[in-house]
Short mmCIF file of C-alpha atoms and ligand atoms in Angstrom, two decimals:
data_model
loop_
_atom_site.label_atom_id
_atom_site.label_comp_id
_atom_site.label_asym_id
_atom_site.label_seq_id
_atom_site.Cartn_x
_atom_site.Cartn_y
_atom_site.Cartn_z
CA MET F 1 0.00 0.00 0.00
CA ASN F 2 1.30 3.44 -0.84
CA ARG F 3 0.85 5.49 2.29
CA ASP F 4 1.78 9.10 2.87
CA HIS F 5 4.72 9.97 5.02
CA GLU F 6 4.45 12.10 8.11
CA LEU F 7 6.71 14.85 9.42
CA SER F 8 7.43 15.44 13.09
CA ILE F 9 9.97 17.40 15.09
CA ASP F 10 11.93 16.39 18.14
CA PHE F 11 11.72 19.77 19.88
CA ALA F 12 14.12 18.78 22.64
CA ALA F 13 16.77 18.30 19.95
CA CYS F 14 15.80 21.20 17.68
CA ASP F 15 17.98 24.31 17.99
CA GLY F 16 16.07 26.41 15.51
CA HIS F 17 18.63 26.41 12.71
CA GLY F 18 15.77 26.82 10.25
CA LEU F 19 17.15 24.84 7.32
CA CYS F 20 14.02 22.71 7.21
CA ALA F 21 11.83 25.75 6.52
CA GLU F 22 14.17 26.79 3.73
CA LEU F 23 14.17 23.36 2.11
CA LEU F 24 10.52 22.49 2.64
CA PRO F 25 8.55 25.74 2.69
CA GLU F 26 5.49 23.86 1.44
CA ARG F 27 5.16 22.27 4.87
CA ILE F 28 7.34 24.13 7.36
CA THR F 29 7.50 27.78 8.44
CA LEU F 30 9.29 29.35 11.41
CA ASP F 31 7.83 30.94 14.52
CA GLU F 32 9.03 34.27 15.89
CA TRP F 33 11.99 32.59 17.60
CA GLY F 34 13.02 30.59 14.56
CA TYR F 35 11.56 27.24 15.58
CA PRO F 36 9.76 25.20 12.93
CA VAL F 37 6.00 25.14 12.64
CA ILE F 38 4.62 22.20 10.68
CA ARG F 39 1.64 23.52 8.76
CA ASP F 40 0.61 20.11 7.50
CA SER F 41 2.41 16.97 8.63
CA THR F 42 1.50 14.74 5.70
CA VAL F 43 4.01 14.40 2.91
CA PRO F 44 2.54 13.12 -0.34
CA GLY F 45 4.72 11.39 -2.91
CA PRO F 46 5.64 14.45 -4.99
CA LEU F 47 7.09 16.21 -1.95
CA LEU F 48 8.99 13.22 -0.65
CA THR F 49 12.37 14.09 -2.18
CA HIS F 50 12.25 17.59 -0.76
CA ALA F 51 11.21 16.28 2.62
CA LYS F 52 14.05 13.76 2.69
CA ARG F 53 16.51 16.50 1.79
CA ALA F 54 15.23 18.63 4.67
CA VAL F 55 15.55 15.70 7.09
CA ALA F 56 19.11 15.06 5.97
CA ALA F 57 20.02 18.74 6.24
CA CYS F 58 19.00 19.16 9.88
CA PRO F 59 22.29 19.51 11.79
CA VAL F 60 20.83 17.99 14.97
CA LEU F 61 18.63 15.32 13.33
CA ALA F 62 15.50 16.82 14.88
CA LEU F 63 13.29 16.50 11.82
CA ARG F 64 11.72 13.09 11.40
CA LEU F 65 9.91 11.50 8.53
CA THR F 66 7.91 8.37 9.27
CA ARG F 67 5.52 6.31 7.28
CA ALA F 68 2.01 7.21 8.40
CA ARG F 69 0.32 4.22 10.02
CA GLY F 70 -2.87 3.21 11.75
CA ARG F 71 -3.07 4.66 15.20
CA ASP F 72 -5.30 2.33 17.10
CA GLN F 73 -3.02 -0.56 17.96
CA GLN F 74 -1.10 1.28 20.62
CA PRO F 75 -1.94 3.78 23.31
CA GLN F 76 -1.74 7.28 21.92
CA ARG F 77 0.72 9.59 23.46
CA SER F 78 -1.15 9.99 26.72
CA LEU F 79 -2.95 13.25 27.13
CA HIS F 80 -1.30 14.15 30.40
CA ARG F 81 -3.03 16.73 32.39
CA MET Y 1 -6.76 31.27 51.61
CA ASN Y 2 -4.71 28.76 53.48
CA PHE Y 3 -3.47 25.80 51.50
CA GLU Y 4 -1.86 24.21 54.52
CA THR Y 5 -5.32 23.34 55.74
CA ALA Y 6 -6.00 21.35 52.62
CA THR Y 7 -5.88 17.88 54.13
CA ALA Y 8 -8.76 15.53 54.63
CA ILE Y 9 -11.20 16.59 57.27
CA ALA Y 10 -11.24 14.32 60.30
CA ALA Y 11 -14.75 13.13 60.90
CA GLN Y 12 -14.57 10.40 63.54
CA ASP Y 13 -18.09 10.90 64.72
CA MET Y 14 -19.65 10.94 61.28
CA PRO Y 15 -20.82 7.94 59.29
CA VAL Y 16 -18.56 7.19 56.34
CA PRO Y 17 -19.59 9.85 53.81
CA TYR Y 18 -21.27 8.91 50.56
CA GLY Y 19 -18.67 8.05 47.96
CA ALA Y 20 -15.79 7.33 50.33
CA ARG Y 21 -13.84 4.26 49.21
CA LEU Y 22 -10.15 5.08 49.24
CA LEU Y 23 -10.77 7.22 52.30
CA ALA Y 24 -13.31 4.89 53.97
CA GLY Y 25 -10.75 3.62 56.48
CA TRP Y 26 -9.83 7.14 57.46
CA TYR Y 27 -13.43 8.14 58.04
CA ALA Y 28 -14.07 4.99 60.04
CA THR Y 29 -11.02 5.23 62.31
CA GLY Y 30 -9.78 8.80 62.13
CA ARG Y 31 -6.19 7.66 61.77
CA PRO Y 32 -3.87 6.66 58.93
CA ALA Y 33 -4.14 2.94 58.19
CA ASP Y 34 -1.05 0.96 59.18
CA LEU Y 35 -0.48 -2.54 57.84
CA SER Y 36 -2.63 -4.30 60.44
CA ASP Y 37 -5.51 -1.82 59.95
CA HIS Y 38 -5.20 -2.34 56.23
CA LEU Y 39 -5.14 -6.14 56.41
CA ALA Y 40 -8.05 -6.19 58.84
CA ARG Y 41 -10.14 -4.06 56.48
CA TYR Y 42 -9.15 -5.47 53.08
CA GLY Y 43 -7.05 -8.60 53.54
CA PRO Y 44 -3.96 -9.14 51.37
CA ALA Y 45 -3.93 -8.05 47.73
CA PRO Y 46 -5.22 -10.79 45.40
CA ILE Y 47 -2.02 -11.18 43.40
CA ASP Y 48 -2.72 -14.70 42.21
CA GLY Y 49 -5.29 -13.81 39.54
CA ALA Y 50 -5.25 -15.46 36.11
CA PRO Y 51 -3.06 -13.76 33.48
CA GLY Y 52 -4.93 -10.82 32.04
CA ALA Y 53 -7.60 -10.93 34.75
CA LEU Y 54 -6.60 -7.63 36.33
CA ALA Y 55 -6.38 -5.81 33.00
CA ASP Y 56 -9.82 -7.17 32.11
CA ALA Y 57 -11.34 -6.06 35.42
CA VAL Y 58 -9.72 -2.63 35.22
CA GLU Y 59 -10.88 -2.22 31.64
CA GLN Y 60 -14.45 -3.25 32.43
CA ALA Y 61 -14.44 -0.94 35.43
CA GLY Y 62 -13.59 1.91 33.08
CA LEU Y 63 -10.82 3.19 35.35
CA THR Y 64 -8.98 6.17 33.90
CA GLY Y 65 -5.71 7.70 35.07
CA ARG Y 66 -6.00 10.10 37.98
CA GLY Y 67 -2.74 11.89 37.17
CA GLY Y 68 -4.53 14.31 34.89
CA GLY Y 69 -4.60 12.63 31.50
CA ALA Y 70 -7.57 10.35 32.11
CA PHE Y 71 -6.06 7.68 29.87
CA PRO Y 72 -7.77 4.25 30.19
CA THR Y 73 -5.67 2.33 32.71
CA GLY Y 74 -6.66 -1.12 31.49
CA ARG Y 75 -5.39 -0.36 28.01
CA LYS Y 76 -2.09 0.83 29.41
CA LEU Y 77 -1.72 -2.31 31.55
CA ARG Y 78 -2.35 -4.45 28.51
CA ALA Y 79 0.10 -2.52 26.35
CA VAL Y 80 2.88 -3.04 28.90
CA ALA Y 81 1.97 -6.68 29.58
CA GLY Y 82 2.01 -7.36 25.84
CA ARG Y 83 5.64 -6.29 25.40
CA ARG Y 84 8.55 -8.67 25.53
CA GLY Y 85 10.65 -9.17 28.65
CA PRO Y 86 10.18 -8.21 32.28
CA ALA Y 87 8.46 -4.89 32.90
CA VAL Y 88 8.87 -2.17 35.52
CA VAL Y 89 6.15 -0.38 37.49
CA VAL Y 90 6.40 3.27 38.49
CA ALA Y 91 3.98 4.86 40.97
CA ASN Y 92 3.76 8.58 40.38
CA GLY Y 93 3.30 10.25 43.76
CA MET Y 94 5.03 13.49 42.80
CA GLU Y 95 1.94 15.70 42.74
CA SER Y 96 3.68 18.77 41.40
CA GLU Y 97 0.38 20.59 40.94
CA PRO Y 98 0.53 23.34 43.58
CA ALA Y 99 -3.22 23.42 44.27
CA SER Y 100 -3.45 19.66 44.77
CA ARG Y 101 -2.96 17.68 47.98
CA LYS Y 102 -4.82 14.49 47.09
CA ASP Y 103 -1.86 12.21 46.41
CA GLU Y 104 0.00 13.36 49.49
CA THR Y 105 -3.15 12.83 51.56
CA LEU Y 106 -3.82 9.39 50.09
CA LEU Y 107 -0.23 8.29 50.74
CA ASP Y 108 -0.56 9.50 54.33
CA LEU Y 109 -3.92 7.91 55.05
CA ALA Y 110 -4.02 4.72 52.97
CA PRO Y 111 -0.44 3.96 51.87
CA HIS Y 112 -1.06 0.22 51.63
CA LEU Y 113 -3.81 0.62 49.05
CA VAL Y 114 -1.28 2.39 46.82
CA LEU Y 115 1.38 -0.24 47.50
CA ASP Y 116 -1.13 -3.04 46.83
CA GLY Y 117 -1.93 -1.37 43.51
CA ALA Y 118 1.74 -1.18 42.60
CA VAL Y 119 2.25 -4.85 43.45
CA LEU Y 120 -0.87 -5.89 41.53
CA ALA Y 121 0.26 -3.88 38.51
CA ALA Y 122 3.64 -5.59 38.77
CA SER Y 123 2.16 -9.07 38.77
CA ALA Y 124 -0.17 -8.15 35.89
CA THR Y 125 2.70 -6.86 33.76
CA GLY Y 126 5.39 -9.32 34.80
CA ALA Y 127 7.42 -6.69 36.63
CA THR Y 128 9.92 -7.60 39.32
CA VAL Y 129 10.32 -4.13 40.74
CA ALA Y 130 7.99 -1.23 41.50
CA HIS Y 131 9.38 2.28 42.01
CA VAL Y 132 7.45 4.80 44.07
CA CYS Y 133 8.40 8.39 43.22
CA LEU Y 134 7.92 11.28 45.62
CA PRO Y 135 9.30 14.81 45.57
CA ARG Y 136 12.24 15.66 47.80
CA THR Y 137 10.07 18.16 49.62
CA ARG Y 138 8.18 15.21 51.15
CA ALA Y 139 11.16 13.31 52.54
CA ASP Y 140 9.25 12.44 55.72
CA GLN Y 141 6.51 10.78 53.78
CA ALA Y 142 9.06 8.86 51.72
CA GLU Y 143 10.63 7.65 54.93
CA SER Y 144 7.38 6.35 56.35
CA LEU Y 145 6.53 4.70 53.02
CA SER Y 146 9.90 2.96 53.09
CA ARG Y 147 9.10 1.67 56.56
CA ALA Y 148 5.72 0.47 55.29
CA THR Y 149 7.35 -1.45 52.44
CA GLU Y 150 9.80 -3.07 54.88
CA GLU Y 151 6.92 -4.12 57.08
CA ARG Y 152 5.19 -5.69 54.10
CA HIS Y 153 8.41 -7.41 53.14
CA ARG Y 154 8.81 -8.89 56.62
CA ALA Y 155 5.21 -10.09 56.47
CA GLY Y 156 6.06 -11.83 53.20
CA LEU Y 157 3.27 -10.00 51.35
CA ASP Y 158 4.94 -8.85 48.17
CA PRO Y 159 6.46 -11.00 45.44
CA VAL Y 160 8.17 -7.92 43.99
CA GLU Y 161 10.61 -5.40 45.31
CA ILE Y 162 9.23 -1.93 46.09
CA ARG Y 163 11.68 0.98 46.08
CA VAL Y 164 10.81 4.45 47.31
CA HIS Y 165 12.66 7.43 45.76
CA THR Y 166 12.76 11.16 46.31
CA LEU Y 167 13.21 13.31 43.21
CA PRO Y 168 13.63 17.02 42.42
CA HIS Y 169 10.33 18.79 42.99
CA HIS Y 170 10.06 20.87 39.82
CA PHE Y 171 6.73 21.09 38.04
CA VAL Y 172 7.82 19.05 35.03
CA SER Y 173 9.85 16.52 37.07
CA SER Y 174 6.65 14.56 37.66
CA GLU Y 175 5.97 14.06 33.97
CA GLU Y 176 6.36 10.38 33.11
CA THR Y 177 9.42 10.59 30.86
CA ALA Y 178 11.10 12.75 33.54
CA LEU Y 179 10.58 9.99 36.10
CA VAL Y 180 12.02 7.44 33.70
CA SER Y 181 15.00 9.67 32.95
CA TRP Y 182 15.72 10.13 36.66
CA LEU Y 183 15.29 6.43 37.49
CA ASN Y 184 17.76 5.72 34.69
CA GLY Y 185 20.34 7.94 36.36
CA GLY Y 186 19.69 11.11 34.36
CA GLY Y 187 18.01 14.41 35.15
CA ALA Y 188 14.35 14.59 36.16
CA HIS Y 189 13.29 16.44 33.05
CA PRO Y 190 11.07 15.24 30.21
CA ARG Y 191 12.59 13.32 27.30
CA SER Y 192 11.53 13.07 23.72
CA THR Y 193 9.31 10.21 22.68
CA PRO Y 194 9.26 7.75 20.96
CA PRO Y 195 10.18 5.40 22.46
CA ARG Y 196 7.38 5.88 24.95
CA PRO Y 197 7.87 4.50 28.48
CA PHE Y 198 5.47 1.61 27.83
CA GLU Y 199 7.80 0.53 25.02
CA LYS Y 200 11.18 1.29 26.53
CA GLY Y 201 11.36 2.98 29.90
CA VAL Y 202 13.28 2.24 33.09
CA GLY Y 203 16.34 0.11 32.27
CA LYS Y 204 15.02 0.02 28.68
CA ARG Y 205 12.22 -2.20 29.88
CA PRO Y 206 8.52 -1.76 29.17
CA THR Y 207 7.34 0.50 31.97
CA PHE Y 208 3.88 0.94 33.46
CA ILE Y 209 3.53 4.39 35.01
CA ALA Y 210 0.45 5.32 36.97
CA ASN Y 211 -0.63 7.95 39.41
CA VAL Y 212 -0.78 6.70 43.01
CA GLU Y 213 -4.54 7.26 43.20
CA THR Y 214 -5.03 5.20 40.04
CA LEU Y 215 -3.11 2.36 41.70
CA ALA Y 216 -5.24 2.56 44.84
CA HIS Y 217 -8.42 2.25 42.76
CA MET Y 218 -6.86 -0.79 41.05
CA ALA Y 219 -6.28 -2.37 44.46
CA LEU Y 220 -10.02 -2.11 45.19
CA ILE Y 221 -11.15 -3.20 41.72
CA ALA Y 222 -8.95 -6.31 42.07
CA ARG Y 223 -10.84 -7.17 45.26
CA TYR Y 224 -14.41 -6.11 44.56
CA GLY Y 225 -14.66 -6.19 40.78
CA PRO Y 226 -15.72 -3.81 38.01
CA GLY Y 227 -19.45 -4.00 38.83
CA TRP Y 228 -18.79 -2.71 42.31
CA PHE Y 229 -16.57 0.07 40.94
CA ARG Y 230 -19.33 1.24 38.64
CA GLU Y 231 -21.90 1.48 41.41
CA LEU Y 232 -20.75 5.07 41.86
CA GLY Y 233 -20.10 7.69 39.22
CA SER Y 234 -21.72 7.75 35.81
CA GLU Y 235 -21.72 5.41 32.83
CA SER Y 236 -19.08 7.45 31.00
CA ALA Y 237 -17.19 8.47 34.15
CA PRO Y 238 -17.40 5.54 36.57
CA GLY Y 239 -16.08 5.28 40.12
CA THR Y 240 -14.93 7.85 42.60
CA THR Y 241 -12.16 10.39 42.53
CA LEU Y 242 -10.16 12.37 45.04
CA VAL Y 243 -10.46 16.13 44.78
CA THR Y 244 -8.68 18.98 46.49
CA LEU Y 245 -11.18 21.75 47.17
CA SER Y 246 -9.73 25.05 48.26
CA GLY Y 247 -10.15 28.79 48.25
CA ALA Y 248 -13.40 30.43 49.24
CA VAL Y 249 -15.17 27.29 50.45
CA ARG Y 250 -16.28 26.60 53.99
CA HIS Y 251 -14.17 23.47 54.59
CA PRO Y 252 -11.16 23.33 52.27
CA GLY Y 253 -9.68 19.87 52.02
CA VAL Y 254 -9.26 16.62 50.15
CA TYR Y 255 -12.49 14.73 49.51
CA GLU Y 256 -13.56 11.64 47.65
CA ILE Y 257 -16.55 12.16 45.40
CA PRO Y 258 -18.32 10.22 42.65
CA MET Y 259 -16.93 10.89 39.18
CA GLY Y 260 -18.99 12.77 36.65
CA GLY Y 261 -20.49 15.35 38.97
CA SER Y 262 -20.64 19.09 38.41
CA ALA Y 263 -18.27 21.64 39.89
CA ARG Y 264 -21.13 23.00 41.96
CA GLN Y 265 -21.77 19.60 43.52
CA ALA Y 266 -18.08 19.21 44.26
CA LEU Y 267 -17.88 22.60 45.97
CA ALA Y 268 -20.96 21.73 48.01
CA THR Y 269 -19.02 18.76 49.42
CA ALA Y 270 -16.68 21.28 51.03
CA GLY Y 271 -19.60 23.18 52.51
CA GLY Y 272 -20.12 25.43 49.51
CA PRO Y 273 -18.74 28.91 48.82
CA THR Y 274 -18.15 31.29 51.70
CA GLU Y 275 -18.96 34.31 49.55
CA ARG Y 276 -19.91 35.27 46.04
CA LEU Y 277 -17.42 33.67 43.71
CA GLY Y 278 -15.58 35.52 40.98
CA ALA Y 279 -13.88 32.55 39.34
CA VAL Y 280 -13.35 28.82 39.73
CA LEU Y 281 -10.24 27.06 38.47
CA ALA Y 282 -10.79 23.38 37.63
CA GLY Y 283 -7.89 20.99 37.14
CA GLY Y 284 -5.15 23.18 38.56
CA PHE Y 285 -2.46 25.08 36.68
CA PHE Y 286 -2.99 22.93 33.57
CA GLY Y 287 -6.72 23.17 33.93
CA SER Y 288 -9.31 25.68 32.90
CA TRP Y 289 -11.28 28.56 34.32
CA LEU Y 290 -14.96 27.76 34.46
CA PRO Y 291 -17.35 30.33 33.06
CA MET Y 292 -19.38 32.06 35.79
CA PRO Y 293 -22.05 31.64 37.01
CA LEU Y 294 -21.23 27.95 37.35
CA ASP Y 295 -23.13 25.67 35.06
CA PRO Y 296 -25.26 23.48 37.34
CA VAL Y 297 -24.60 20.32 35.32
CA ALA Y 298 -21.44 20.73 33.24
CA GLN Y 299 -18.65 18.37 34.33
CA PRO Y 300 -15.30 20.08 34.26
CA ARG Y 301 -12.43 18.00 32.91
CA GLY Y 302 -9.55 17.40 35.27
CA ALA Y 303 -11.77 17.96 38.26
CA GLY Y 304 -9.18 16.63 40.73
CA VAL Y 305 -8.58 20.22 41.73
CA LEU Y 306 -11.08 23.02 42.23
CA VAL Y 307 -10.05 26.44 43.50
CA ALA Y 308 -12.87 28.87 44.22
CA LEU Y 309 -11.87 32.51 44.08
CA PRO Y 310 -13.94 35.28 45.64
CA GLU Y 311 -15.50 38.06 43.63
CA ASP Y 312 -12.77 40.58 44.37
CA THR Y 313 -10.10 38.69 42.40
CA CYS Y 314 -8.92 39.48 38.88
CA GLY Y 315 -8.81 36.26 36.87
CA LEU Y 316 -6.46 37.80 34.32
CA ALA Y 317 -3.93 38.71 37.01
CA GLU Y 318 -4.17 35.22 38.54
CA THR Y 319 -3.61 33.68 35.12
CA ALA Y 320 -0.65 35.95 34.46
CA GLY Y 321 0.89 34.80 37.75
CA VAL Y 322 0.42 31.11 36.99
CA LEU Y 323 1.79 31.48 33.45
CA ALA Y 324 4.91 33.22 34.75
CA TYR Y 325 5.42 30.30 37.14
CA LEU Y 326 4.84 27.70 34.41
CA GLY Y 327 7.36 29.55 32.22
CA SER Y 328 9.91 29.40 35.04
CA GLN Y 329 9.41 25.65 35.27
CA SER Y 330 10.42 24.92 31.67
CA ALA Y 331 13.26 22.46 31.43
CA ARG Y 332 14.59 24.79 28.70
CA GLN Y 333 15.00 21.96 26.24
CA CYS Y 334 12.32 22.85 23.71
CA GLY Y 335 12.24 26.29 22.09
CA PRO Y 336 8.46 26.66 21.92
CA CYS Y 337 8.25 25.99 25.68
CA MET Y 338 11.32 27.98 26.74
CA PHE Y 339 10.32 31.09 24.74
CA GLY Y 340 6.63 30.57 24.10
CA ILE Y 341 5.32 30.23 27.66
CA PRO Y 342 7.18 33.29 29.00
CA SER Y 343 6.02 35.36 26.03
CA VAL Y 344 2.41 34.36 26.65
CA ALA Y 345 2.94 35.13 30.34
CA ASP Y 346 4.26 38.59 29.40
CA ASP Y 347 1.25 39.22 27.21
CA PHE Y 348 -1.03 38.26 30.08
CA ALA Y 349 0.87 40.51 32.48
CA GLU Y 350 0.43 43.38 30.03
CA LEU Y 351 -3.27 42.57 29.79
CA ALA Y 352 -3.69 42.35 33.56
CA TRP Y 353 -1.51 45.17 34.81
CA GLY Y 354 -0.40 47.25 31.81
CA GLN Y 355 -1.87 49.46 29.12
CA PRO Y 356 -2.40 46.86 26.40
CA ASP Y 357 -2.22 48.08 22.81
CA THR Y 358 -4.69 46.91 20.21
CA ALA Y 359 -2.25 44.43 18.69
CA LEU Y 360 -1.95 42.46 21.92
CA LEU Y 361 -4.85 40.06 21.51
CA ASP Y 362 -3.88 39.02 17.99
CA ARG Y 363 -0.31 38.50 19.07
CA LEU Y 364 -1.37 36.54 22.14
CA ASN Y 365 -3.77 34.32 20.22
CA GLY Y 366 -1.10 33.63 17.62
CA ARG Y 367 1.38 32.64 20.30
CA LEU Y 368 -1.17 30.47 22.09
CA GLY Y 369 -1.84 28.56 18.89
CA LEU Y 370 1.86 27.70 18.66
CA LEU Y 371 2.21 26.03 22.07
CA PRO Y 372 0.25 22.76 21.83
CA GLY Y 373 2.03 19.73 20.42
CA ARG Y 374 5.39 21.48 20.16
CA GLY Y 375 7.38 20.04 23.02
CA ALA Y 376 8.85 16.78 24.28
CA CYS Y 377 6.11 16.79 26.91
CA ARG Y 378 2.76 18.48 27.30
CA HIS Y 379 3.87 21.33 29.53
CA PRO Y 380 3.26 23.92 26.78
CA ASP Y 381 -0.12 22.33 26.00
CA GLY Y 382 -1.20 22.70 29.63
CA ALA Y 383 -0.12 26.34 29.78
CA ALA Y 384 -2.01 27.07 26.55
CA ARG Y 385 -5.15 25.39 27.89
CA LEU Y 386 -5.15 27.57 30.98
CA ALA Y 387 -4.49 30.78 29.04
CA THR Y 388 -7.13 30.02 26.41
CA SER Y 389 -9.74 29.26 29.04
CA ALA Y 390 -8.96 32.56 30.79
CA LEU Y 391 -9.63 34.52 27.61
CA LEU Y 392 -12.98 32.75 27.29
CA ALA Y 393 -14.09 32.80 30.92
CA PHE Y 394 -12.97 36.40 31.51
CA GLY Y 395 -14.02 37.76 28.12
CA GLU Y 396 -15.71 40.84 29.55
CA GLU Y 397 -12.75 41.63 31.78
CA VAL Y 398 -10.46 41.37 28.77
CA VAL Y 399 -12.50 44.02 26.98
CA ARG Y 400 -12.51 46.27 30.04
CA HIS Y 401 -8.78 45.91 30.61
CA MET Y 402 -8.18 46.70 26.94
CA GLN Y 403 -10.28 49.85 27.22
CA TYR Y 404 -9.52 51.21 30.66
CA GLY Y 405 -6.35 49.47 31.85
CA PRO Y 406 -6.05 47.41 35.03
CA CYS Y 407 -9.19 46.88 37.09
CA SER Y 408 -9.20 47.76 40.78
CA ARG Y 409 -8.89 44.07 41.74
CA ALA Y 410 -5.77 43.45 39.66
CA GLY Y 411 -3.55 45.22 42.19
CA GLY Y 412 -4.22 42.88 45.10
CA PRO Y 413 -2.08 39.92 46.10
CA LEU Y 414 -2.63 36.80 43.99
CA ARG Y 415 -4.86 34.19 45.63
CA LEU Y 416 -3.66 31.08 43.82
CA PRO Y 417 -0.86 29.17 45.59
CA ILE Y 418 1.89 30.10 43.14
CA PRO Y 419 5.26 28.80 44.38
CA ALA Y 420 8.07 31.33 44.64
CA GLY Y 421 11.68 30.44 43.98
CA PRO Y 422 14.28 30.38 41.27
CA PRO Y 423 13.60 28.94 37.80
CA ALA Y 424 13.72 25.15 37.78
CA ALA Y 425 16.70 25.03 35.43
CA GLU Y 426 18.83 26.98 37.96
CA GLU Y 427 18.19 24.48 40.72
CA GLY Y 428 19.29 21.44 38.77
CA TRP Y 429 17.57 18.22 37.79
CA ARG Y 430 19.35 15.50 39.71
C1 FMN V 1 4.30 18.81 33.09
C2 FMN V 1 3.57 17.58 33.56
C3 FMN V 1 3.48 17.31 34.91
C4 FMN V 1 2.84 16.16 35.38
N1 FMN V 1 2.76 15.94 36.72
C5 FMN V 1 2.14 14.84 37.20
C6 FMN V 1 2.05 14.60 38.61
O1 FMN V 1 2.47 15.42 39.43
N2 FMN V 1 1.45 13.44 39.02
C7 FMN V 1 0.94 12.52 38.14
O2 FMN V 1 0.43 11.48 38.55
N3 FMN V 1 0.99 12.73 36.79
C8 FMN V 1 1.59 13.87 36.31
N4 FMN V 1 1.66 14.07 34.95
C9 FMN V 1 1.14 13.01 34.06
C10 FMN V 1 2.19 11.89 33.89
O3 FMN V 1 3.05 12.22 32.81
C11 FMN V 1 1.54 10.54 33.58
O4 FMN V 1 0.69 10.69 32.48
C12 FMN V 1 0.75 9.97 34.74
O5 FMN V 1 1.53 9.85 35.89
C13 FMN V 1 0.18 8.61 34.36
O6 FMN V 1 -0.64 8.13 35.39
P1 FMN V 1 -2.21 7.93 35.25
O7 FMN V 1 -2.46 7.28 33.92
O8 FMN V 1 -2.57 7.08 36.40
O9 FMN V 1 -2.82 9.30 35.32
C14 FMN V 1 2.28 15.24 34.47
C15 FMN V 1 2.33 15.52 33.09
C16 FMN V 1 2.95 16.68 32.64
C17 FMN V 1 2.97 16.96 31.17
#
């Protein structure tokens, strides 16, 4: 099955270099402090090359690209309080 | 308002109040239950159930986490039990929420229910050790819990080892990945997920983390079953829950009430308001301000904490104070938390005490929208929830502050129990 990919950011690792927003402006912008804002986390096929380039360019490996998958097998990230 | 008085009300001469389960022993005897009290009342924990029996019972009971997230506990038990290799159990007794005293009170009054729950969770998940985490500020309680575990050990009650720990007391140190990090020898600050603790937590093992109250409910469900648990509460919110009721109520304290009730009913448990109320905070610093007048039926989420504030308080100023505190508690790992919460706190301070310009609300709303989901943990999400609810609940005050500047009530001392002290990151995480 040809599923979309999904973008996420490890904010504890991210230092706000901003390369991802430069390389993937279709999906990522920067907030007022220079940290990435994902406007839409899904990456359809045509954007995949750009997304992979952005992932590879992140100096602290904070940008992640995973294959989107069903969410109901495992507990969701718990809601906390 | 005196938060030191927020412990359970002694009521030796009263019948056990409606809804009291975890606190039934306290109401019956008027003293904390030691091991012999506990065994006389409940007998030993039924640790010899069939595999999966506890998770089934807990799932049918509809028990949800009492640490704030309300995640279904049965599902979490099953997720940990279903992983490979021996698991680890962690009891979260940190209670970093400043307006809450329920976990501390429970651990004082019925420690063996919590320990039973930890041991039951261990046998249900195949864990050989259960860690109980308390903040360093409650070293005395940790000491008496350690003695309680030794007593159980001598009585040959527990097939697993129970270890009691004292951790840094910062607000985010009680978040589950922070506990795991500390137990693994690191700092008590949140860590990025995945892997989530249920996949790879303490010692890289699958780790079941639950609030101490959740564990105590499990100890009763294991004995009396899901049908009994559901006799109180509602279909969608079964069972009972501990609440800390404080502020302008006649008898501030920790109470046990049926789940699914309204805020008004909960406040009535503490004797009702002492004066006209100006605002009610439900769920603590990560919670929300309830619109006034209180809806007679609406059930607030995160109702483990209710703070009733009298009419002469400014909700915007209170919120500004809490947000400044939450900003100071950032572990300073994630940009959106480290910069975003203080900037929202500054906007609120300007709104409460300054001469806000017309651009403020747009800026504030924009910043609020960029907090949720942008951190290793949900600290920024909680701060955003509180701030957003303030803008809704105090809509008229916002307009007045925008037009005329600070209201006359904004100048008074803040009523919420906002801890003073240096930013968390300056005090260290180990
Ligand atoms: C910043 C932050 C602070 C938290 N503090 C506590 C706490 O003091 N006690 C607690 O039980 N859970 C706390 N939690 C939730 C825990 O991460 C975890 O979800 C909980 O202990 C799981 O137990 P439960 O399912 O029984 O609620 C906190 C979460 C966050 C994001």
